Short mmCIF file of C-alpha atoms in Angstrom, two decimals:
data_model
loop_
_atom_site.label_atom_id
_atom_site.label_comp_id
_atom_site.label_asym_id
_atom_site.label_seq_id
_atom_site.Cartn_x
_atom_site.Cartn_y
_atom_site.Cartn_z
CA MET M 956 -22.64 -16.79 -19.47
CA SER M 957 -22.58 -13.40 -17.69
CA LYS M 958 -19.35 -11.48 -18.10
CA THR M 959 -19.44 -10.68 -14.34
CA GLU M 960 -19.06 -14.33 -13.36
CA SER M 961 -15.70 -16.01 -12.86
CA ILE M 962 -14.72 -18.59 -15.44
CA ASN M 963 -11.96 -21.13 -15.89
CA ILE M 964 -10.10 -20.76 -19.18
CA PRO M 965 -7.25 -22.71 -20.78
CA LEU M 966 -3.87 -21.01 -20.81
CA SER M 967 -4.15 -20.51 -24.57
CA GLN M 968 -6.83 -17.86 -23.96
CA LEU M 969 -4.74 -15.71 -21.60
CA VAL M 970 -4.44 -12.07 -22.64
CA VAL M 971 -2.84 -9.00 -21.09
CA GLY M 972 -5.29 -7.08 -18.87
CA LEU M 973 -6.98 -10.05 -17.20
CA THR M 974 -6.89 -10.62 -13.45
CA VAL M 975 -6.74 -14.33 -12.68
CA LYS M 976 -6.39 -16.88 -9.92
CA LEU M 977 -3.91 -19.71 -10.31
CA PRO M 978 -4.86 -23.25 -9.18
CA LEU M 979 -1.72 -23.47 -7.07
CA SER M 980 -0.90 -23.55 -3.39
CA TRP M 981 0.80 -20.47 -1.92
CA PHE M 982 4.28 -22.03 -1.92
CA ASN M 983 4.09 -23.01 -5.59
CA ASN M 984 2.73 -19.64 -6.70
CA PRO M 985 5.59 -17.47 -8.05
CA PHE M 986 3.43 -14.34 -7.74
CA PHE M 987 2.81 -14.93 -4.00
CA ARG M 988 -0.75 -13.63 -4.24
CA ASN M 989 -4.18 -15.08 -4.96
CA LYS M 990 -5.23 -12.40 -7.45
CA VAL M 991 -2.72 -12.03 -10.27
CA PRO M 992 -3.05 -9.07 -12.69
CA VAL M 993 -1.63 -10.10 -16.06
CA ASN M 994 0.30 -6.98 -17.07
CA SER M 995 2.65 -8.25 -19.76
CA GLN M 996 3.39 -10.98 -22.26
CA ALA M 997 6.27 -12.04 -20.02
CA GLU M 998 3.79 -12.82 -17.22
CA ILE M 999 1.69 -14.86 -19.64
CA GLU M 1000 4.81 -16.85 -20.55
CA LEU M 1001 5.58 -17.36 -16.85
CA ILE M 1002 2.05 -18.67 -16.21
CA ASN M 1003 2.37 -20.96 -19.24
CA SER M 1004 5.56 -22.41 -17.77
CA LEU M 1005 3.77 -23.52 -14.58
CA ASP M 1006 2.41 -27.00 -14.03
CA ILE M 1007 -1.22 -25.97 -14.63
CA THR M 1008 -3.67 -26.25 -17.53
CA TYR M 1009 -6.12 -23.45 -16.70
CA VAL M 1010 -6.65 -20.24 -14.71
CA THR M 1011 -9.75 -18.66 -13.22
CA VAL M 1012 -10.60 -15.24 -14.63
CA ILE M 1013 -11.97 -12.89 -11.96
CA ASP M 1014 -11.69 -9.54 -13.73
CA GLY M 1015 -11.33 -8.27 -17.28
CA MET M 1016 -13.73 -10.72 -18.91
CA HIS M 1017 -14.62 -8.12 -21.52
CA LEU M 1018 -11.15 -8.80 -22.96
CA LEU M 1019 -12.05 -12.40 -23.72
CA ALA M 1020 -13.61 -13.66 -26.92
CA ASN M 1021 -17.38 -13.67 -27.42
CA ASP M 1022 -19.37 -15.95 -25.10
CA GLU M 1023 -19.80 -18.65 -27.70
CA GLU M 1024 -16.04 -18.75 -28.34
CA ILE M 1025 -14.95 -19.04 -24.71
CA GLU M 1026 -13.90 -22.51 -23.69
CA ASP M 1027 -15.03 -22.95 -20.08
CA VAL M 1028 -12.74 -25.54 -18.49
CA VAL M 1029 -14.45 -28.05 -16.22
CA VAL M 1030 -12.32 -28.61 -13.15
CA GLU M 1031 -12.88 -31.82 -11.23
CA ASP M 1032 -10.35 -31.34 -8.42
CA ALA M 1033 -9.79 -27.63 -7.96
CA VAL M 1034 -7.17 -26.56 -5.47
CA PRO M 1035 -8.96 -25.04 -2.44
CA GLU M 1036 -8.35 -21.33 -2.04
CA PHE M 1037 -5.46 -20.67 0.32
CA ASP M 1038 -6.37 -18.92 3.58
CA ILE M 1039 -3.60 -16.34 3.55
CA GLN M 1040 -4.96 -14.42 6.56
CA GLY M 1041 -5.00 -17.58 8.64
CA ALA M 1042 -1.51 -18.48 7.42
CA ILE M 1043 -0.08 -15.09 8.42
CA LYS M 1044 -1.69 -15.37 11.86
CA LYS M 1045 -0.29 -18.89 12.26
CA SER M 1046 3.20 -17.77 11.22
CA VAL M 1047 3.21 -14.82 13.63
CA HIS M 1048 2.00 -16.91 16.56
CA SER M 1049 4.48 -19.69 15.80
CA SER M 1050 7.34 -17.18 15.64
CA GLN M 1051 6.35 -15.69 19.00
CA GLN M 1052 6.39 -19.13 20.60
CA ARG M 1053 9.77 -19.93 19.07
CA PHE M 1054 11.18 -16.59 20.20
CA ASN M 1055 9.94 -17.15 23.75
CA LYS M 1056 11.50 -20.62 23.83
CA ALA M 1057 14.86 -19.44 22.49
CA ALA M 1058 15.05 -16.64 25.07
CA SER M 1059 14.03 -19.03 27.85
CA ASP M 1060 16.54 -21.69 26.75
CA LEU M 1061 19.34 -19.11 26.92
CA ARG M 1062 18.88 -18.46 30.63
CA PRO M 1063 20.76 -21.56 31.87
CA ALA M 1064 23.53 -20.80 29.37
CA PHE M 1065 23.89 -17.34 30.90
CA SER M 1066 23.67 -18.47 34.51
CA LYS M 1067 26.24 -21.28 34.11
CA VAL M 1068 28.80 -19.50 31.93
CA VAL M 1069 31.30 -19.31 34.83
CA SER M 1070 30.34 -22.20 37.11
CA ASP M 1071 29.73 -24.77 34.35
CA PRO M 1072 31.05 -23.46 31.01
CA GLN M 1073 30.55 -26.81 29.25
CA LEU M 1074 26.84 -26.79 30.10
CA SER M 1075 26.67 -23.14 29.06
CA TYR M 1076 28.26 -23.95 25.72
CA ARG M 1077 25.91 -26.90 25.08
CA GLU M 1078 22.81 -24.88 25.95
CA SER M 1079 23.84 -21.91 23.84
CA ALA M 1080 24.83 -24.13 20.90
CA SER M 1081 21.40 -25.76 21.11
CA VAL M 1082 19.72 -22.34 20.87
CA VAL M 1083 21.90 -21.47 17.88
CA GLU M 1084 20.83 -24.68 16.13
CA GLN M 1085 17.19 -23.76 16.77
CA LEU M 1086 17.80 -20.38 15.15
CA MET M 1087 19.61 -21.98 12.22
CA THR M 1088 16.77 -24.45 11.64
CA HIS M 1089 14.11 -21.75 11.74
CA LEU M 1090 16.10 -19.44 9.48
CA LEU M 1091 16.88 -22.06 6.86
CA GLU M 1092 13.55 -23.91 6.74
CA SER M 1093 12.58 -21.52 3.94
CA LYS M 1094 14.70 -20.52 0.95
CA GLN M 1095 13.45 -16.96 1.34
CA PRO M 1096 12.84 -16.34 5.05
CA GLU M 1097 10.97 -13.25 6.14
CA ILE M 1098 11.34 -11.40 9.43
CA VAL M 1099 8.46 -11.20 11.90
CA PHE M 1100 7.49 -8.86 14.73
CA VAL M 1101 7.64 -10.58 18.11
CA THR M 1102 7.47 -8.95 21.50
CA SER M 1103 8.02 -9.13 25.25
CA VAL M 1104 5.42 -8.97 28.01
CA ASP M 1105 7.68 -6.51 29.84
CA LYS M 1106 8.19 -2.83 29.02
CA GLU M 1107 11.48 -3.67 27.36
CA PRO M 1108 13.12 -6.90 26.21
CA SER M 1109 15.08 -8.95 28.72
CA LEU M 1110 18.79 -9.55 28.20
CA THR M 1111 18.15 -12.94 26.60
CA GLN M 1112 15.32 -11.59 24.41
CA HIS M 1113 17.54 -8.74 23.22
CA SER M 1114 20.29 -11.26 22.49
CA VAL M 1115 18.01 -13.49 20.42
CA SER M 1116 16.63 -10.52 18.48
CA VAL M 1117 20.13 -9.23 17.67
CA ALA M 1118 21.17 -12.74 16.64
CA VAL M 1119 18.17 -13.00 14.30
CA LEU M 1120 18.86 -9.64 12.64
CA SER M 1121 22.52 -10.56 12.21
CA MET M 1122 21.76 -14.00 10.80
CA MET M 1123 19.21 -12.60 8.36
CA MET M 1124 21.82 -10.13 7.11
CA ALA M 1125 24.52 -12.79 6.86
CA ASN M 1126 22.17 -15.17 5.06
CA SER M 1127 21.31 -12.41 2.59
CA LEU M 1128 25.04 -11.94 1.99
CA GLY M 1129 25.44 -15.65 1.28
CA LEU M 1130 27.76 -16.42 4.19
CA SER M 1131 28.44 -20.06 5.05
CA HIS M 1132 26.55 -22.04 7.67
CA SER M 1133 29.71 -22.16 9.78
CA GLU M 1134 29.92 -18.36 9.72
CA LEU M 1135 26.22 -18.11 10.56
CA ARG M 1136 26.75 -20.30 13.63
CA ASP M 1137 29.75 -18.28 14.87
CA LEU M 1138 27.80 -15.08 14.29
CA ALA M 1139 24.73 -16.34 16.12
CA LEU M 1140 26.78 -17.63 19.05
CA GLY M 1141 28.57 -14.31 19.36
CA CYS M 1142 25.29 -12.41 19.26
CA VAL M 1143 23.52 -14.49 21.89
CA PHE M 1144 26.44 -13.83 24.26
CA HIS M 1145 27.37 -10.30 23.15
CA ASP M 1146 26.01 -8.64 26.30
CA ILE M 1147 26.86 -11.40 28.80
CA GLY M 1148 29.31 -9.02 30.47
CA LYS M 1149 26.40 -6.86 31.61
CA LEU M 1150 25.65 -9.51 34.21
CA LYS M 1151 28.76 -8.22 35.98
CA ILE M 1152 27.36 -4.68 36.03
CA PRO M 1153 25.34 -3.80 39.17
CA ASP M 1154 21.58 -3.75 38.56
CA ALA M 1155 21.43 -0.23 39.97
CA ILE M 1156 23.40 0.90 36.92
CA ARG M 1157 22.22 -1.59 34.31
CA ARG M 1158 18.52 -1.04 35.01
CA LYS M 1159 18.69 2.68 35.78
CA ARG M 1160 15.89 4.63 34.08
CA LYS M 1161 17.47 8.06 34.41
CA ASP M 1162 20.55 9.23 32.53
CA LEU M 1163 23.77 7.57 33.67
CA THR M 1164 26.57 9.63 35.15
CA THR M 1165 29.93 9.77 33.38
CA VAL M 1166 31.33 7.28 35.88
CA GLU M 1167 28.39 4.92 35.31
CA ILE M 1168 28.71 5.22 31.53
CA ASN M 1169 32.38 4.29 31.72
CA TYR M 1170 31.49 1.34 33.96
CA MET M 1171 28.87 0.15 31.45
CA LYS M 1172 31.47 0.37 28.70
CA THR M 1173 33.49 -2.34 30.43
CA HIS M 1174 30.88 -5.00 29.67
CA PRO M 1175 32.54 -6.19 26.41
CA ASN M 1176 35.80 -6.85 28.28
CA LEU M 1177 33.95 -8.50 31.17
CA GLY M 1178 32.03 -10.75 28.79
CA TYR M 1179 35.13 -11.70 26.84
CA GLU M 1180 36.98 -12.66 30.04
CA MET M 1181 34.05 -14.77 31.25
CA LEU M 1182 33.94 -16.76 28.01
CA ASP M 1183 37.59 -16.92 27.01
CA ARG M 1184 38.78 -18.60 30.20
CA SER M 1185 36.92 -21.82 29.35
CA GLY M 1186 38.71 -22.31 26.03
CA LEU M 1187 35.47 -23.66 24.54
CA PHE M 1188 34.24 -20.78 22.43
CA PRO M 1189 35.49 -20.07 18.87
CA ALA M 1190 37.63 -17.01 18.16
CA PRO M 1191 35.15 -15.30 15.76
CA MET M 1192 32.45 -15.51 18.42
CA LEU M 1193 34.75 -14.09 21.11
CA ASP M 1194 35.67 -11.21 18.81
CA ILE M 1195 31.98 -10.31 18.52
CA VAL M 1196 31.60 -10.28 22.30
CA LEU M 1197 34.67 -8.07 22.75
CA HIS M 1198 34.18 -5.71 19.81
CA HIS M 1199 30.42 -5.37 19.16
CA HIS M 1200 30.63 -1.66 20.10
CA GLU M 1201 33.52 -0.86 17.75
CA CYS M 1202 32.90 1.49 14.80
CA LEU M 1203 34.56 1.67 11.40
CA ASP M 1204 35.74 5.25 12.03
CA GLY M 1205 37.60 4.26 15.21
CA SER M 1206 35.16 5.99 17.57
CA GLY M 1207 33.93 2.82 19.26
CA TYR M 1208 35.06 0.93 22.33
CA PRO M 1209 36.84 -0.76 24.03
CA ASN M 1210 39.80 -0.64 21.61
CA LYS M 1211 38.86 2.12 19.11
CA LEU M 1212 39.48 -0.26 16.21
CA ASN M 1213 39.13 0.97 12.64
CA GLU M 1214 37.50 -0.77 9.70
CA VAL M 1215 40.44 -2.94 8.65
CA LYS M 1216 40.72 -4.44 12.13
CA ILE M 1217 37.04 -5.31 12.59
CA PRO M 1218 36.06 -8.68 11.06
CA LYS M 1219 32.96 -8.81 8.85
CA LEU M 1220 30.99 -10.94 11.33
CA THR M 1221 31.70 -8.44 14.10
CA GLN M 1222 30.66 -5.56 11.82
CA ILE M 1223 27.34 -7.30 11.17
CA ALA M 1224 26.73 -7.92 14.88
CA ALA M 1225 27.69 -4.33 15.74
CA LEU M 1226 25.18 -2.93 13.25
CA ALA M 1227 22.37 -5.22 14.41
CA ASN M 1228 23.07 -4.34 18.04
CA ASP M 1229 23.22 -0.61 17.29
CA TYR M 1230 19.87 -0.79 15.49
CA ALA M 1231 18.31 -2.70 18.39
CA GLY M 1232 19.60 -0.04 20.78
CA LEU M 1233 18.19 2.78 18.66
CA LEU M 1234 14.89 0.93 18.46
CA LEU M 1235 14.73 0.75 22.25
CA LYS M 1236 15.40 4.49 22.51
CA THR M 1237 13.04 5.68 19.78
CA GLY M 1238 10.28 3.10 20.11
CA SER M 1239 9.84 3.17 16.33
CA PRO M 1240 11.44 0.64 13.95
CA GLN M 1241 11.38 3.10 11.06
CA VAL M 1242 12.67 6.06 13.09
CA ALA M 1243 15.50 3.84 14.35
CA LEU M 1244 16.34 2.94 10.74
CA GLY M 1245 16.32 6.60 9.75
CA THR M 1246 18.56 7.47 12.69
CA LEU M 1247 21.13 4.98 11.42
CA PHE M 1248 21.36 6.90 8.15
CA LYS M 1249 21.44 10.32 9.81
CA THR M 1250 23.74 9.80 12.80
CA ARG M 1251 25.82 6.70 12.07
CA VAL M 1252 27.52 7.80 8.86
CA GLY M 1253 31.00 6.29 8.83
CA LYS M 1254 30.37 4.11 11.87
CA HIS M 1255 28.88 1.23 9.89
CA GLY M 1256 29.48 0.17 6.31
CA LYS M 1257 26.96 1.54 3.80
CA ASP M 1258 26.80 -1.88 2.20
CA LEU M 1259 25.75 -3.50 5.48
CA ILE M 1260 23.18 -0.79 6.21
CA GLN M 1261 21.69 -1.47 2.78
CA VAL M 1262 21.52 -5.17 3.62
CA LEU M 1263 19.78 -4.35 6.90
CA VAL M 1264 17.21 -2.26 5.02
CA LYS M 1265 16.72 -5.13 2.57
CA VAL M 1266 16.09 -7.50 5.48
CA LEU M 1267 13.76 -5.18 7.42
CA GLY M 1268 12.04 -3.45 4.51
CA ILE M 1269 11.28 0.27 4.44
CA TYR M 1270 8.49 -0.38 6.93
CA PRO M 1271 10.11 -2.80 9.40
CA PRO M 1272 8.00 -5.20 11.48
CA GLY M 1273 6.55 -3.35 14.46
CA SER M 1274 6.00 -0.13 12.48
CA ILE M 1275 2.62 1.57 12.83
CA VAL M 1276 1.36 2.66 9.43
CA LYS M 1277 -1.59 4.07 7.52
CA LEU M 1278 -2.82 2.03 4.56
CA SER M 1279 -4.15 3.25 1.23
CA ASP M 1280 -7.66 2.13 2.22
CA GLY M 1281 -7.59 4.34 5.34
CA SER M 1282 -6.91 1.55 7.84
CA ILE M 1283 -4.30 1.80 10.58
CA ALA M 1284 -2.00 -1.21 10.89
CA LYS M 1285 1.00 -2.70 12.61
CA VAL M 1286 3.50 -4.31 10.27
CA MET M 1287 3.80 -7.92 11.39
CA MET M 1288 5.92 -9.58 8.72
CA THR M 1289 7.99 -8.56 5.73
CA SER M 1290 7.07 -9.63 2.21
CA ARG M 1291 8.68 -9.48 -1.22
CA ASP M 1292 7.13 -6.04 -1.76
CA SER M 1293 8.43 -3.62 0.86
CA LYS M 1294 5.39 -1.36 0.45
CA GLN M 1295 2.99 -4.26 0.94
CA PRO M 1296 4.09 -6.13 4.07
CA HIS M 1297 1.83 -8.47 6.02
CA VAL M 1298 -0.03 -6.47 8.66
CA TYR M 1299 -2.51 -6.54 11.52
CA SER M 1300 -4.96 -3.72 10.83
CA CYS M 1301 -8.05 -2.05 12.24
CA ASN M 1302 -10.34 0.73 11.09
CA ASP M 1303 -10.05 4.32 12.29
CA ARG M 1304 -12.23 3.46 15.31
CA GLY M 1305 -9.92 0.68 16.43
CA SER M 1306 -12.30 -2.15 15.55
CA GLN M 1307 -12.50 -4.93 12.93
CA ALA M 1308 -8.90 -5.99 13.57
CA VAL M 1309 -7.59 -8.65 11.19
CA PHE M 1310 -4.37 -10.06 9.74
CA ARG M 1311 -3.96 -9.05 6.11
CA CYS M 1312 -1.81 -9.83 3.09
CA LEU M 1313 -1.64 -6.48 1.31
CA THR M 1314 -0.29 -7.90 -1.94
CA ASP M 1315 -3.43 -10.00 -2.17
CA GLU M 1316 -5.65 -6.92 -1.82
CA ASP M 1317 -3.71 -4.39 -3.90
CA VAL M 1318 -3.50 -2.19 -0.79
CA SER M 1319 -0.22 -0.54 0.19
CA VAL M 1320 1.36 1.44 3.02
CA VAL M 1321 0.96 5.20 2.62
CA GLU M 1322 2.96 6.49 5.59
CA THR M 1323 4.08 5.76 9.12
CA VAL M 1324 1.97 7.04 11.98
CA LYS M 1325 3.14 8.41 15.33
CA ALA M 1326 1.73 6.61 18.34
CA ASP M 1327 0.69 9.84 20.06
CA SER M 1328 -1.61 10.69 17.14
CA LEU M 1329 -3.71 7.56 17.63
CA SER M 1330 -6.79 7.03 19.78
CA GLU M 1331 -6.53 4.92 22.93
CA LYS M 1332 -8.69 2.29 21.25
CA ILE M 1333 -6.32 1.91 18.29
CA VAL M 1334 -3.29 1.90 20.61
CA SER M 1335 -4.90 -0.91 22.59
CA THR M 1336 -6.12 -2.90 19.58
CA LEU M 1337 -2.76 -2.86 17.80
CA GLN M 1338 -0.73 -3.03 21.03
CA VAL M 1339 1.25 -0.06 19.81
CA GLN M 1340 3.38 0.21 22.95
CA SER M 1341 4.67 -3.39 22.85
CA PRO M 1342 8.47 -3.73 22.63
CA VAL M 1343 9.74 -4.72 19.19
CA CYS M 1344 11.89 -7.80 18.67
CA PHE M 1345 12.44 -9.99 15.62
CA TYR M 1346 12.37 -13.64 14.57
CA PRO M 1347 12.72 -15.42 11.20
CA SER M 1348 9.66 -17.02 9.63
CA HIS M 1349 7.77 -17.73 6.44
CA ILE M 1350 4.15 -18.20 5.47
CA ILE M 1351 3.05 -21.49 7.02
CA GLU M 1352 0.79 -23.39 4.64
#
């Protein structure tokens, strides 16, 4: 047998230094990668604890015994190799469809909030249940880049994205399903009061005047009044609508509340909404995250900001990055390794675009890249200018 060929060996012949493939599907693979470098005795013990009898050696065969001593395992029903690239693509596309549906399903809830509050409540509760189902269908949900066909997200798209960020944070904190529902409901309606603001102000591209800014700042009160009069919506959700612009240091609005008077769910929603706003202004998920640390000290709890970073990763979905192999990529989906997210990459000429699982290739992110430094071809291939929104997902097998 040539030492350059792959070979199946029993677990008893595992040694540190080998690189192996496990005969397991993606979901049953604790390493979450096809190629597994065996770096320690602890990893050998972990592999031995799995429900398998052999592994396939793909590198490091010189570490094995002599040819005549190697026991080549004959495998009758090998598990077909998992198509991780196809799975990432499927997950991203599925998340985009789900995001579009949730935003679309919110429209009747928004339009009927005054004329038919019961219908509005039913429609919004249905959207919340969709979000709950999609968040909880995996024990370890990831967050995915989704987008809008417009230059910026619509009101309902923004609401869904903020709800997703908030729910991911709350889920990471171990909050109850009841709290998740109240949080999601508050987030999907948090900006409903903006419907009472004239379009000439709400959609204005230029800087608002002081009078217009003060008018915009009435939207939490307007939204609260619209929802409270029906008596249908829970108090925690109404608090989010009224106080999602409050800050822990008392500098927020409309009531300049301090930390002790702002419930935890409202604090979570306020942080998610602030991040989404910064993202819209900067156009960069990572720059927006950095701005939170630099300019929002004292306005949000450090513990919650750390949770947000945990959820988004250091290279949040939507970030444009350079990889260690020289490729340029858009981060599409978080992974367990924040430096090796799932990406959509192309070469430096903007061609050969493909979805990639970096952990499976031992490739990592080197740095973020500014959009204005890229060629038109790369900008087009990676759709660099697309608005960034978020949705929960997982690798679909």
